[in-house]
CSV table of C-alpha atoms in Angstrom, one decimal:
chain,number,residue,atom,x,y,z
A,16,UNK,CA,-12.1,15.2,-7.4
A,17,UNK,CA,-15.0,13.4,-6.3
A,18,UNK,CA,-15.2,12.3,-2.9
A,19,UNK,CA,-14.7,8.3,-2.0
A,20,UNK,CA,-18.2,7.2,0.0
A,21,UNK,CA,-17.1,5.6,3.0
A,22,UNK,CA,-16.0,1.8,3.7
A,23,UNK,CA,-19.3,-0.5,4.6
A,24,UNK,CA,-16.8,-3.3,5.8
A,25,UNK,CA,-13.1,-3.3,7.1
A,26,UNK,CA,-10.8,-4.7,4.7
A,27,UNK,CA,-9.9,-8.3,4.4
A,28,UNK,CA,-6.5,-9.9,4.4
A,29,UNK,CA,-7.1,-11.0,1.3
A,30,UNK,CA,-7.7,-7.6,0.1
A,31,UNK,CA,-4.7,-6.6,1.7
A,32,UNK,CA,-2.8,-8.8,0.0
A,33,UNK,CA,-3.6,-8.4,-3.0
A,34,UNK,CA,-2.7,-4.5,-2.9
A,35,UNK,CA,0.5,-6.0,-1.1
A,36,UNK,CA,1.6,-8.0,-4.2
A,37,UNK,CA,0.4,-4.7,-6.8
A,38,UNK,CA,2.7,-2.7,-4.8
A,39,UNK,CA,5.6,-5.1,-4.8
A,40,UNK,CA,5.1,-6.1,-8.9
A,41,UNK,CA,5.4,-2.4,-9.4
A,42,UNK,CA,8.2,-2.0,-7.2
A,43,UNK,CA,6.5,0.6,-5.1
A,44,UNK,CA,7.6,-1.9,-2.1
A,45,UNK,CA,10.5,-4.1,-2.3
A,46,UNK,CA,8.8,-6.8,0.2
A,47,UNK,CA,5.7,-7.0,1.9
A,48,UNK,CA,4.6,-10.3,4.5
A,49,UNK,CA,1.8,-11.6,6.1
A,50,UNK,CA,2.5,-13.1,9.6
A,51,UNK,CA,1.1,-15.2,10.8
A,52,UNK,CA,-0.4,-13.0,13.8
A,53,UNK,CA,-2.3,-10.9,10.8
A,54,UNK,CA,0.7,-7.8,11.5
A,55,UNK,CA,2.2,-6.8,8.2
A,56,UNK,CA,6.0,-6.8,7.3
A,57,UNK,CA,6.8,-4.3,4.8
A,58,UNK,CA,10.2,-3.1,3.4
A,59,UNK,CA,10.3,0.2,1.1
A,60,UNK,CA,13.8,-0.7,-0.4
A,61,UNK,CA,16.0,-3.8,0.0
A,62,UNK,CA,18.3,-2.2,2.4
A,63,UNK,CA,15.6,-0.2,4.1
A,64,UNK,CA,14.4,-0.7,7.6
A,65,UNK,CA,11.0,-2.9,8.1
A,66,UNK,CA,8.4,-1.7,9.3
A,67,UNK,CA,5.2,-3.6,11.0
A,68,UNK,CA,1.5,-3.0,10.1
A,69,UNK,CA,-1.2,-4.2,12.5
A,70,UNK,CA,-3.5,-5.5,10.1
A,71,UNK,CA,-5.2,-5.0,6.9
A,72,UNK,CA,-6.4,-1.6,7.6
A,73,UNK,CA,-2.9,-0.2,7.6
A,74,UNK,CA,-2.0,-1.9,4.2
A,75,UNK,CA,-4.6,-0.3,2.7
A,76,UNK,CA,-3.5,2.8,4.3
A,77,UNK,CA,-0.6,2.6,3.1
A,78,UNK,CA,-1.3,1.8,-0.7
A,79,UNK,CA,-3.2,4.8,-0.6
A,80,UNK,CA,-0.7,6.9,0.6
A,81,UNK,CA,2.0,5.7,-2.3
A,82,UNK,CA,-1.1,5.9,-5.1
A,83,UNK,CA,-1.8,9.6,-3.8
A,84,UNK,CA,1.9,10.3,-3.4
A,85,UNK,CA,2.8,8.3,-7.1
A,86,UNK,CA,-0.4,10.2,-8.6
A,87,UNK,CA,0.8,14.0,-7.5
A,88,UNK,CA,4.4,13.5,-8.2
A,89,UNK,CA,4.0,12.4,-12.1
A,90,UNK,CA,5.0,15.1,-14.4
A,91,UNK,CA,2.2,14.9,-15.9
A,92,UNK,CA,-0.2,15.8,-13.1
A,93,UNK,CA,1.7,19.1,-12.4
């Protein structure tokens, strides 16, 4: 695999939310809001706890971490 160069900026809210609504279309997430403080409110399933994320840094995070988790869990990557 070839290695990501690192992040000139830190990512926006609206970057953020944009991964946000991917991962809720494709039901990776079953909710994730914006507050108006900038924290995050995400949910994993309907009846799941929420969890807060301080910004758009940790959405990001956080998509990456489902993609790398979605990606090495397909049968087909095995």
């Amino acid at each position: 695999m070839i290695p990501r160069p690192a992040r000139s900026s830190e990512p926006t809210v609206v970057e953020a939310g944009a991964w946000a609504d991917v991962l809720v279309r494709r039901r990776l997430l079953h909710a994730a809001v914006l507050t108006p403080s900038g924290q995050w409110l995400v949910q994993d399933k309907p009846d799941g706890p929420v969890r807060v994320l301080k910004g758009p840094a940790d959405v990001l995070a956080l998509a990456a971490t489902i993609q790398h988790h979605t990606r090495f869990t397909r049968p087909e990557s095995r």
